[in-house]
Amino acid sequence: MSEADWPASLADNELEELDQYLRAHPGEDHLLLDGVHGLLTSLAIGPSPATPDEWLPEVLHEPFADAEEGERILTLLARLNDSVLLEIETGSYEPILGEVDTDDGRTAFTSRGWCEGFSRGIDLRAAAWEARLGQDSDLMQHLGPIIALSIEDEVFDSDAEFAALTDDEYDECLARIPESVDAVATYWREHPASDEEHALHNEGDPPRPPRRRGGRWVH
């Protein structure tokens, strides 16, 4: 693909527009912009691609106000998906993270929303992910920073006991998300899923644990 053919990333005002739309249609388990970015990321680097018909129900939960709004939001989501694919392809990936207020009055980055979306992308291909994770410790190692953040941010529970991350350790894991994303993408590219693994996701939707999220988008 030539540089002229590359899709343009969303401008800040377009990200803001998409963020505001998602915030205007809240729900207990609805993703915001950081979560949508995590969802699209995990699908982009996972064992097999997903069609919009598969991932849009994770993002959109209400009818559009009119055809114009629908066309606009769907276009922004498609371009966001294209930009994720491009950033991964060119080694320039950066997660969209949220911000939260700290007890001392500061703001800090949080991966909670992004990790929630990432885990939902894994849910869409759960059987293939679980089969491979059960066989190959390298994949688990590549996911290490994302797993650590997901446990710390209570996106999912773990049977094992883990010490809470310090602020420095949390920030280090955040900084390693692009490295982890690149490693997982390379892993599945070099060790593609078998036909059997590709077929496993059709056997039924796995149960999803309850998740918590918060924050606002920051790129």
Coordinates of N, CA and C in Angstrom, one line a residue:
M1 N 0.8 -1.2 0.0 CA 0.0 0.0 0.0 C 0.9 1.2 0.0
S2 N 0.7 2.1 -0.9 CA 1.5 3.4 -1.0 C 1.0 4.3 0.1
E3 N 1.9 5.3 0.4 CA 1.6 6.3 1.4 C 0.3 7.1 1.0
A4 N 0.1 7.3 -0.3 CA -1.1 8.0 -0.7 C -2.4 7.3 -0.5
D5 N -2.3 5.9 -0.4 CA -3.4 5.1 -0.1 C -3.8 4.9 1.3
W6 N -2.8 5.4 2.2 CA -3.1 5.1 3.7 C -4.3 6.0 4.1
P7 N -5.1 5.4 5.0 CA -6.2 6.2 5.5 C -5.7 7.2 6.5
A8 N -6.3 8.3 6.5 CA -5.9 9.4 7.5 C -6.5 9.1 8.8
S9 N -5.7 9.2 9.9 CA -6.1 9.1 11.2 C -7.1 10.2 11.6
L10 N -8.0 9.9 12.5 CA -9.0 10.9 12.9 C -8.3 12.1 13.6
A11 N -8.7 13.3 13.2 CA -8.2 14.5 13.9 C -8.8 14.5 15.3
D12 N -8.2 15.4 16.1 CA -8.6 15.5 17.5 C -10.1 15.8 17.6
N13 N -10.6 16.7 16.7 CA -12.0 17.1 16.8 C -12.9 16.0 16.4
E14 N -12.4 15.1 15.5 CA -13.2 14.0 15.1 C -13.3 12.9 16.2
L15 N -12.1 12.7 16.9 CA -12.1 11.9 18.1 C -13.1 12.4 19.2
E16 N -13.1 13.7 19.3 CA -13.9 14.4 20.3 C -15.4 14.1 19.9
E17 N -15.7 14.3 18.6 CA -17.1 14.1 18.1 C -17.5 12.6 18.4
L18 N -16.7 11.7 18.2 CA -17.1 10.3 18.4 C -17.2 10.0 19.9
D19 N -16.3 10.6 20.7 CA -16.3 10.5 22.1 C -17.6 11.0 22.7
Q20 N -18.0 12.2 22.2 CA -19.3 12.8 22.7 C -20.5 12.0 22.3
Y21 N -20.5 11.4 21.1 CA -21.6 10.5 20.7 C -21.7 9.3 21.7
L22 N -20.6 8.7 22.0 CA -20.6 7.5 22.8 C -21.1 7.9 24.3
R23 N -20.6 9.1 24.7 CA -21.0 9.5 26.1 C -22.5 9.9 26.1
A24 N -23.1 10.3 25.0 CA -24.5 10.7 25.0 C -25.4 9.5 25.0
H25 N -24.8 8.3 24.8 CA -25.6 7.1 24.8 C -25.0 6.1 25.8
P26 N -25.1 6.5 27.1 CA -24.4 5.7 28.2 C -25.1 4.4 28.5
G27 N -24.4 3.5 29.1 CA -25.0 2.3 29.7 C -24.0 1.7 30.6
E28 N -24.5 0.8 31.5 CA -23.6 0.3 32.5 C -22.4 -0.4 31.9
D29 N -22.6 -1.1 30.8 CA -21.4 -1.9 30.2 C -21.1 -1.4 28.8
H30 N -21.4 -0.1 28.5 CA -21.1 0.5 27.2 C -19.7 1.0 27.2
L31 N -19.0 0.8 26.0 CA -17.7 1.3 25.9 C -17.7 2.7 25.5
L32 N -16.7 3.4 26.0 CA -16.4 4.8 25.5 C -15.3 4.7 24.5
L33 N -14.7 5.8 24.1 CA -13.8 5.8 23.0 C -12.5 5.0 23.3
D34 N -12.0 5.1 24.6 CA -10.9 4.3 24.9 C -11.2 2.8 24.8
G35 N -12.4 2.4 25.2 CA -12.8 1.0 25.1 C -12.9 0.5 23.7
V36 N -13.5 1.4 22.8 CA -13.6 1.0 21.4 C -12.2 0.8 20.8
H37 N -11.3 1.7 21.2 CA -9.9 1.6 20.7 C -9.3 0.3 21.1
G38 N -9.5 -0.1 22.4 CA -9.0 -1.4 22.8 C -9.6 -2.6 22.1
L39 N -10.9 -2.5 21.9 CA -11.6 -3.5 21.2 C -11.1 -3.7 19.8
L40 N -11.0 -2.6 19.1 CA -10.5 -2.7 17.7 C -9.0 -3.2 17.6
T41 N -8.2 -2.8 18.7 CA -6.9 -3.3 18.7 C -6.7 -4.8 18.9
S42 N -7.5 -5.3 19.8 CA -7.4 -6.8 20.1 C -7.8 -7.6 18.8
L43 N -8.9 -7.1 18.1 CA -9.3 -7.7 16.9 C -8.3 -7.6 15.8
A44 N -7.6 -6.5 15.7 CA -6.6 -6.3 14.7 C -5.4 -7.2 14.9
I45 N -5.0 -7.5 16.1 CA -3.8 -8.3 16.3 C -4.1 -9.7 16.7
G46 N -5.3 -10.1 16.7 CA -5.7 -11.5 17.2 C -5.6 -12.5 16.1
P47 N -6.2 -13.7 16.5 CA -6.1 -14.9 15.6 C -6.8 -14.8 14.3
S48 N -7.9 -14.0 14.2 CA -8.6 -13.9 12.9 C -9.3 -12.6 12.9
P49 N -9.5 -11.9 11.8 CA -10.2 -10.6 11.7 C -11.7 -10.8 12.0
A50 N -12.3 -9.7 12.4 CA -13.7 -9.6 12.7 C -14.4 -8.6 11.7
T51 N -15.5 -8.9 11.3 CA -16.3 -8.0 10.4 C -17.0 -7.0 11.3
P52 N -17.3 -5.8 10.7 CA -18.1 -4.8 11.4 C -19.4 -5.4 12.0
D53 N -20.0 -6.3 11.4 CA -21.2 -6.9 11.9 C -21.0 -7.6 13.2
E54 N -19.7 -8.0 13.5 CA -19.4 -8.7 14.7 C -19.1 -7.7 15.8
W55 N -18.3 -6.6 15.5 CA -17.9 -5.8 16.6 C -18.8 -4.5 16.8
L56 N -19.5 -4.1 15.8 CA -20.4 -3.0 16.0 C -21.4 -3.2 17.1
P57 N -22.0 -4.4 17.3 CA -22.9 -4.5 18.5 C -22.3 -4.3 19.8
E58 N -20.9 -4.4 19.9 CA -20.2 -4.1 21.1 C -20.1 -2.6 21.4
V59 N -20.4 -1.8 20.3 CA -20.2 -0.3 20.4 C -21.5 0.4 20.3
L60 N -22.4 0.0 19.5 CA -23.6 0.8 19.2 C -24.8 0.0 19.8
H61 N -25.6 0.7 20.6 CA -26.7 0.0 21.4 C -28.1 0.6 21.1
E62 N -28.1 1.7 20.4 CA -29.4 2.4 20.2 C -29.5 2.8 18.7
P63 N -30.7 3.0 18.2 CA -30.9 3.4 16.8 C -30.3 4.9 16.7
F64 N -29.8 5.2 15.5 CA -29.4 6.6 15.3 C -30.6 7.5 15.2
A65 N -30.3 8.8 15.5 CA -31.4 9.7 15.4 C -31.9 9.9 14.0
D66 N -31.0 9.8 13.0 CA -31.4 9.9 11.6 C -30.3 9.3 10.7
A67 N -30.6 9.2 9.4 CA -29.6 8.6 8.5 C -28.3 9.4 8.5
E68 N -28.4 10.7 8.6 CA -27.1 11.5 8.6 C -26.2 11.2 9.7
E69 N -26.8 11.1 10.9 CA -26.0 10.8 12.1 C -25.4 9.4 12.0
G70 N -26.2 8.4 11.5 CA -25.7 7.1 11.3 C -24.6 7.0 10.4
E71 N -24.7 7.7 9.2 CA -23.6 7.7 8.3 C -22.3 8.3 8.9
R72 N -22.5 9.4 9.6 CA -21.3 10.1 10.2 C -20.6 9.2 11.2
I73 N -21.4 8.6 12.1 CA -20.8 7.8 13.2 C -20.1 6.5 12.6
L74 N -20.8 5.9 11.7 CA -20.3 4.7 11.1 C -19.0 5.0 10.3
T75 N -18.9 6.1 9.7 CA -17.7 6.6 9.0 C -16.6 6.8 9.9
L76 N -16.9 7.5 11.1 CA -15.8 7.7 12.1 C -15.3 6.4 12.7
L77 N -16.2 5.5 12.9 CA -15.8 4.2 13.5 C -14.9 3.4 12.5
A78 N -15.3 3.4 11.2 CA -14.6 2.7 10.2 C -13.2 3.3 10.0
R79 N -13.1 4.6 10.1 CA -11.8 5.3 10.0 C -10.9 5.0 11.2
L80 N -11.6 5.0 12.4 CA -10.8 4.6 13.6 C -10.2 3.2 13.5
N81 N -11.0 2.3 13.0 CA -10.6 0.9 12.8 C -9.4 0.9 11.8
D82 N -9.5 1.7 10.7 CA -8.5 1.7 9.7 C -7.2 2.3 10.3
S83 N -7.3 3.3 11.2 CA -6.1 3.9 11.8 C -5.4 3.0 12.7
V84 N -6.2 2.1 13.4 CA -5.6 1.1 14.3 C -4.8 0.2 13.5
L85 N -5.3 -0.3 12.4 CA -4.6 -1.3 11.5 C -3.4 -0.6 10.9
L86 N -3.5 0.6 10.5 CA -2.3 1.3 9.9 C -1.2 1.5 11.0
E87 N -1.6 2.0 12.2 CA -0.6 2.2 13.2 C 0.2 0.9 13.6
I88 N -0.6 -0.2 13.6 CA 0.1 -1.5 13.9 C 1.0 -1.9 12.8
E89 N 0.5 -1.7 11.5 CA 1.3 -2.0 10.4 C 2.6 -1.2 10.3
T90 N 2.6 0.0 10.7 CA 3.7 0.9 10.5 C 4.5 1.0 11.8
G91 N 4.1 0.3 12.9 CA 4.9 0.4 14.1 C 4.7 1.7 14.9
S92 N 3.6 2.4 14.7 CA 3.4 3.7 15.3 C 2.2 3.7 16.2
Y93 N 1.8 2.5 16.7 CA 0.6 2.3 17.5 C 0.7 3.1 18.9
E94 N -0.3 3.8 19.2 CA -0.5 4.4 20.6 C -1.9 4.1 21.0
P95 N -2.1 3.7 22.3 CA -3.4 3.4 22.8 C -4.1 4.7 23.1
I96 N -5.4 4.8 22.9 CA -6.2 5.9 23.5 C -6.6 5.5 24.9
L97 N -6.1 6.3 25.8 CA -6.3 6.0 27.3 C -7.3 7.0 27.9
G98 N -7.7 6.7 29.0 CA -8.6 7.6 29.8 C -7.8 8.4 30.8
E99 N -8.5 9.4 31.4 CA -7.9 10.1 32.5 C -8.8 10.0 33.7
V100 N -8.3 9.9 34.9 CA -9.0 9.9 36.2 C -8.4 10.9 37.1
D101 N -9.3 11.4 38.0 CA -8.8 12.3 39.1 C -8.2 11.5 40.2
T102 N -7.1 11.9 40.7 CA -6.5 11.2 41.8 C -6.9 11.8 43.1
D103 N -6.6 11.1 44.3 CA -7.0 11.6 45.6 C -6.3 12.9 45.9
D104 N -5.1 13.2 45.3 CA -4.4 14.4 45.6 C -4.7 15.6 44.6
G105 N -5.8 15.4 43.9 CA -6.2 16.5 43.0 C -5.5 16.5 41.6
R106 N -4.7 15.5 41.3 CA -4.1 15.4 40.0 C -4.9 14.6 39.0
T107 N -4.5 14.6 37.8 CA -5.1 13.6 36.9 C -4.1 12.6 36.4
A108 N -4.5 11.4 36.2 CA -3.6 10.4 35.8 C -4.2 9.5 34.7
F109 N -3.4 8.9 33.9 CA -3.8 8.1 32.8 C -4.4 6.8 33.4
T110 N -5.4 6.2 32.8 CA -5.9 4.9 33.2 C -6.1 4.1 32.0
S111 N -5.8 2.8 32.1 CA -6.0 1.8 31.0 C -7.3 1.1 31.2
R112 N -8.1 1.4 32.2 CA -9.3 0.6 32.5 C -10.2 0.4 31.3
G113 N -10.6 1.5 30.7 CA -11.5 1.4 29.5 C -10.9 0.7 28.3
W114 N -9.6 1.0 28.1 CA -8.9 0.4 26.9 C -8.8 -1.1 27.2
C115 N -8.5 -1.5 28.4 CA -8.3 -2.9 28.7 C -9.7 -3.7 28.6
E116 N -10.7 -3.0 29.0 CA -12.0 -3.6 28.9 C -12.4 -3.9 27.5
G117 N -12.2 -2.9 26.6 CA -12.4 -3.1 25.2 C -11.5 -4.2 24.6
F118 N -10.3 -4.2 25.0 CA -9.3 -5.2 24.5 C -9.8 -6.6 24.9
S119 N -10.3 -6.8 26.2 CA -10.8 -8.1 26.6 C -12.1 -8.5 25.9
R120 N -12.9 -7.5 25.5 CA -14.1 -7.9 24.7 C -13.7 -8.4 23.3
G121 N -12.7 -7.8 22.8 CA -12.2 -8.3 21.5 C -11.7 -9.7 21.6
I122 N -11.0 -10.1 22.7 CA -10.6 -11.4 22.9 C -11.8 -12.3 23.1
D123 N -12.9 -11.8 23.8 CA -14.1 -12.6 23.9 C -14.7 -13.0 22.6
L124 N -14.6 -12.2 21.6 CA -15.1 -12.5 20.3 C -14.4 -13.7 19.6
R125 N -13.2 -13.9 20.1 CA -12.4 -15.1 19.6 C -11.9 -15.9 20.7
A126 N -12.7 -16.0 21.8 CA -12.3 -16.6 23.0 C -11.7 -18.0 22.9
A127 N -12.3 -18.9 22.2 CA -11.9 -20.2 22.1 C -10.5 -20.3 21.5
A128 N -10.3 -19.6 20.4 CA -8.9 -19.6 19.8 C -7.9 -19.1 20.7
W129 N -8.2 -17.9 21.4 CA -7.2 -17.3 22.3 C -6.9 -18.3 23.4
E130 N -7.9 -18.9 24.0 CA -7.7 -19.8 25.2 C -7.0 -21.0 24.8
A131 N -7.3 -21.6 23.6 CA -6.6 -22.8 23.2 C -5.1 -22.5 23.0
R132 N -4.8 -21.4 22.4 CA -3.4 -21.0 22.2 C -2.7 -20.6 23.5
L133 N -3.3 -19.9 24.3 CA -2.7 -19.5 25.6 C -2.4 -20.7 26.5
G134 N -3.3 -21.7 26.4 CA -3.1 -22.9 27.1 C -1.9 -23.8 26.6
Q135 N -1.4 -23.5 25.4 CA -0.4 -24.3 24.8 C 1.0 -23.5 24.7
D136 N 0.9 -22.2 24.7 CA 2.1 -21.5 24.3 C 2.3 -20.3 25.3
S137 N 3.3 -20.5 26.2 CA 3.5 -19.5 27.3 C 4.1 -18.2 26.7
D138 N 4.6 -18.2 25.4 CA 5.2 -17.0 24.8 C 4.0 -16.0 24.6
L139 N 2.9 -16.4 24.2 CA 1.8 -15.5 24.0 C 1.4 -14.8 25.3
M140 N 1.3 -15.6 26.4 CA 1.0 -15.0 27.7 C 2.0 -14.0 28.1
Q141 N 3.3 -14.3 27.8 CA 4.4 -13.3 28.1 C 4.2 -12.0 27.3
H142 N 3.9 -12.2 26.0 CA 3.7 -11.0 25.2 C 2.5 -10.1 25.8
L143 N 1.5 -10.7 26.3 CA 0.4 -10.0 26.9 C 0.6 -9.5 28.3
G144 N 1.8 -9.8 28.8 CA 2.1 -9.5 30.2 C 1.7 -8.1 30.7
P145 N 2.1 -7.0 30.1 CA 1.7 -5.7 30.6 C 0.2 -5.4 30.5
I146 N -0.4 -5.9 29.5 CA -1.9 -5.7 29.4 C -2.6 -6.5 30.4
I147 N -2.2 -7.8 30.7 CA -2.8 -8.6 31.8 C -2.6 -7.9 33.1
A148 N -1.4 -7.4 33.4 CA -1.1 -6.7 34.7 C -2.0 -5.5 34.9
L149 N -2.2 -4.7 33.8 CA -3.1 -3.6 33.9 C -4.5 -4.0 34.1
S150 N -4.9 -5.0 33.4 CA -6.3 -5.5 33.5 C -6.7 -6.0 34.9
I151 N -5.7 -6.6 35.5 CA -5.9 -7.1 36.9 C -5.9 -5.9 37.8
E152 N -5.0 -5.0 37.7 CA -4.9 -3.8 38.5 C -6.1 -3.0 38.4
D153 N -6.7 -2.8 37.2 CA -7.8 -1.9 37.0 C -9.1 -2.7 37.2
E154 N -9.0 -3.9 37.7 CA -10.2 -4.8 38.0 C -11.1 -5.0 36.8
V155 N -10.5 -5.0 35.6 CA -11.3 -5.4 34.4 C -11.7 -6.8 34.5
F156 N -10.8 -7.7 35.0 CA -11.2 -9.0 35.3 C -10.5 -9.5 36.5
D157 N -11.1 -10.6 37.1 CA -10.5 -11.1 38.3 C -9.5 -12.2 38.0
S158 N -8.6 -12.5 38.9 CA -7.6 -13.6 38.7 C -7.7 -14.5 39.9
D159 N -7.6 -15.8 39.7 CA -7.5 -16.7 40.8 C -6.3 -16.6 41.7
A160 N -5.2 -16.1 41.0 CA -3.9 -15.9 41.7 C -3.9 -14.6 42.4
E161 N -3.1 -14.5 43.4 CA -2.9 -13.3 44.2 C -1.7 -12.5 43.6
F162 N -2.0 -11.2 43.3 CA -1.0 -10.3 42.7 C -0.9 -9.1 43.6
A163 N 0.4 -8.7 43.9 CA 0.6 -7.5 44.6 C 0.1 -6.3 43.7
A164 N -0.4 -5.3 44.4 CA -0.9 -4.1 43.6 C 0.3 -3.4 43.0
L165 N 0.1 -2.9 41.8 CA 1.2 -2.2 41.1 C 1.5 -0.8 41.8
T166 N 2.7 -0.5 41.9 CA 3.0 0.9 42.3 C 2.7 1.9 41.2
D167 N 2.7 3.1 41.5 CA 2.4 4.1 40.4 C 3.5 4.0 39.3
D168 N 4.7 3.8 39.7 CA 5.8 3.7 38.7 C 5.6 2.4 37.8
E169 N 5.2 1.3 38.5 CA 5.0 0.1 37.7 C 3.8 0.2 36.8
Y170 N 2.8 0.9 37.3 CA 1.6 1.1 36.4 C 1.9 1.9 35.2
D171 N 2.7 3.0 35.4 CA 3.1 3.8 34.3 C 4.0 3.1 33.3
E172 N 4.8 2.2 33.9 CA 5.7 1.4 33.0 C 4.9 0.4 32.1
C173 N 3.8 -0.2 32.7 CA 3.0 -1.1 31.9 C 2.2 -0.3 30.9
L174 N 1.8 0.9 31.2 CA 1.1 1.8 30.2 C 2.1 2.0 29.0
A175 N 3.3 2.4 29.4 CA 4.3 2.7 28.3 C 4.6 1.4 27.5
R176 N 4.4 0.3 28.0 CA 4.7 -1.0 27.3 C 3.6 -1.5 26.4
I177 N 2.4 -0.8 26.5 CA 1.3 -1.3 25.7 C 1.6 -1.4 24.2
P178 N 2.2 -0.4 23.6 CA 2.6 -0.5 22.2 C 3.5 -1.7 21.9
E179 N 4.5 -1.9 22.7 CA 5.4 -3.0 22.6 C 4.6 -4.4 22.7
S180 N 3.7 -4.4 23.6 CA 2.9 -5.7 23.8 C 2.0 -5.9 22.6
V181 N 1.4 -4.8 22.1 CA 0.5 -4.9 20.9 C 1.3 -5.4 19.7
D182 N 2.5 -4.9 19.5 CA 3.3 -5.3 18.4 C 3.8 -6.7 18.5
A183 N 4.1 -7.1 19.7 CA 4.6 -8.5 19.9 C 3.5 -9.5 19.7
V184 N 2.2 -9.2 20.1 CA 1.1 -10.1 19.9 C 0.8 -10.2 18.4
A185 N 0.8 -9.0 17.8 CA 0.5 -9.0 16.3 C 1.5 -9.9 15.6
T186 N 2.8 -9.7 15.9 CA 3.8 -10.5 15.3 C 3.6 -12.0 15.6
Y187 N 3.3 -12.3 16.8 CA 3.1 -13.7 17.2 C 2.0 -14.4 16.3
W188 N 0.8 -13.8 16.2 CA -0.2 -14.4 15.4 C 0.1 -14.4 13.9
R189 N 0.9 -13.4 13.5 CA 1.3 -13.4 12.1 C 2.3 -14.6 11.8
E190 N 3.2 -14.8 12.7 CA 4.2 -15.9 12.5 C 3.6 -17.3 12.9
H191 N 2.6 -17.3 13.8 CA 2.0 -18.6 14.2 C 0.5 -18.5 14.0
P192 N 0.1 -18.5 12.8 CA -1.4 -18.3 12.5 C -2.2 -19.4 13.1
A193 N -3.5 -19.0 13.4 CA -4.4 -19.9 13.9 C -4.7 -21.0 12.9
S194 N -4.9 -22.2 13.4 CA -5.3 -23.3 12.5 C -6.7 -23.2 12.0
D195 N -7.1 -24.0 11.0 CA -8.5 -24.0 10.6 C -9.4 -24.4 11.8
E196 N -9.0 -25.3 12.6 CA -9.8 -25.7 13.8 C -9.9 -24.5 14.7
E197 N -8.9 -23.8 15.0 CA -8.9 -22.7 15.9 C -9.8 -21.6 15.3
H198 N -9.7 -21.3 14.0 CA -10.6 -20.3 13.4 C -12.1 -20.7 13.5
A199 N -12.4 -22.0 13.5 CA -13.8 -22.4 13.6 C -14.3 -22.4 15.0
L200 N -13.5 -22.4 16.0 CA -13.9 -22.5 17.4 C -14.9 -21.4 17.8
H201 N -14.7 -20.2 17.3 CA -15.5 -19.1 17.8 C -16.9 -19.2 17.3
N202 N -17.2 -20.1 16.4 CA -18.6 -20.2 16.0 C -19.4 -21.1 16.9
E203 N -18.8 -21.7 17.9 CA -19.5 -22.7 18.8 C -20.3 -22.0 19.8
G204 N -20.3 -20.8 20.0 CA -21.1 -20.1 21.0 C -20.4 -19.0 21.6
D205 N -21.2 -18.0 22.2 CA -20.6 -16.9 22.8 C -20.2 -17.3 24.3
P206 N -18.9 -17.0 24.7 CA -18.6 -17.3 26.0 C -19.2 -16.4 27.0
P207 N -19.4 -16.8 28.3 CA -19.9 -15.9 29.3 C -18.9 -14.8 29.6
R208 N -19.4 -13.6 29.9 CA -18.5 -12.4 30.1 C -18.6 -12.0 31.6
P209 N -17.4 -11.9 32.2 CA -17.4 -11.4 33.6 C -17.8 -10.0 33.7
P210 N -18.4 -9.5 34.8 CA -18.7 -8.1 34.9 C -17.5 -7.2 34.9
R211 N -17.6 -6.1 34.3 CA -16.4 -5.2 34.2 C -16.7 -3.8 34.6
R212 N -15.7 -3.1 35.1 CA -15.9 -1.7 35.5 C -15.0 -0.8 34.7
R213 N -15.4 0.4 34.4 CA -14.6 1.3 33.6 C -14.9 2.8 34.0
G214 N -14.1 3.6 33.5 CA -14.3 5.1 33.7 C -13.2 5.9 33.0
G215 N -13.3 7.2 33.2 CA -12.3 8.0 32.5 C -12.8 8.6 31.3
R216 N -11.9 9.4 30.7 CA -12.2 10.1 29.4 C -11.1 9.8 28.4
W217 N -11.3 10.0 27.1 CA -10.3 9.6 26.2 C -9.2 10.6 26.2
V218 N -8.0 10.1 26.0 CA -6.8 10.9 25.7 C -5.9 10.1 24.8
H219 N -5.4 10.8 23.7 CA -4.6 10.1 22.8 C -3.1 10.5 22.9

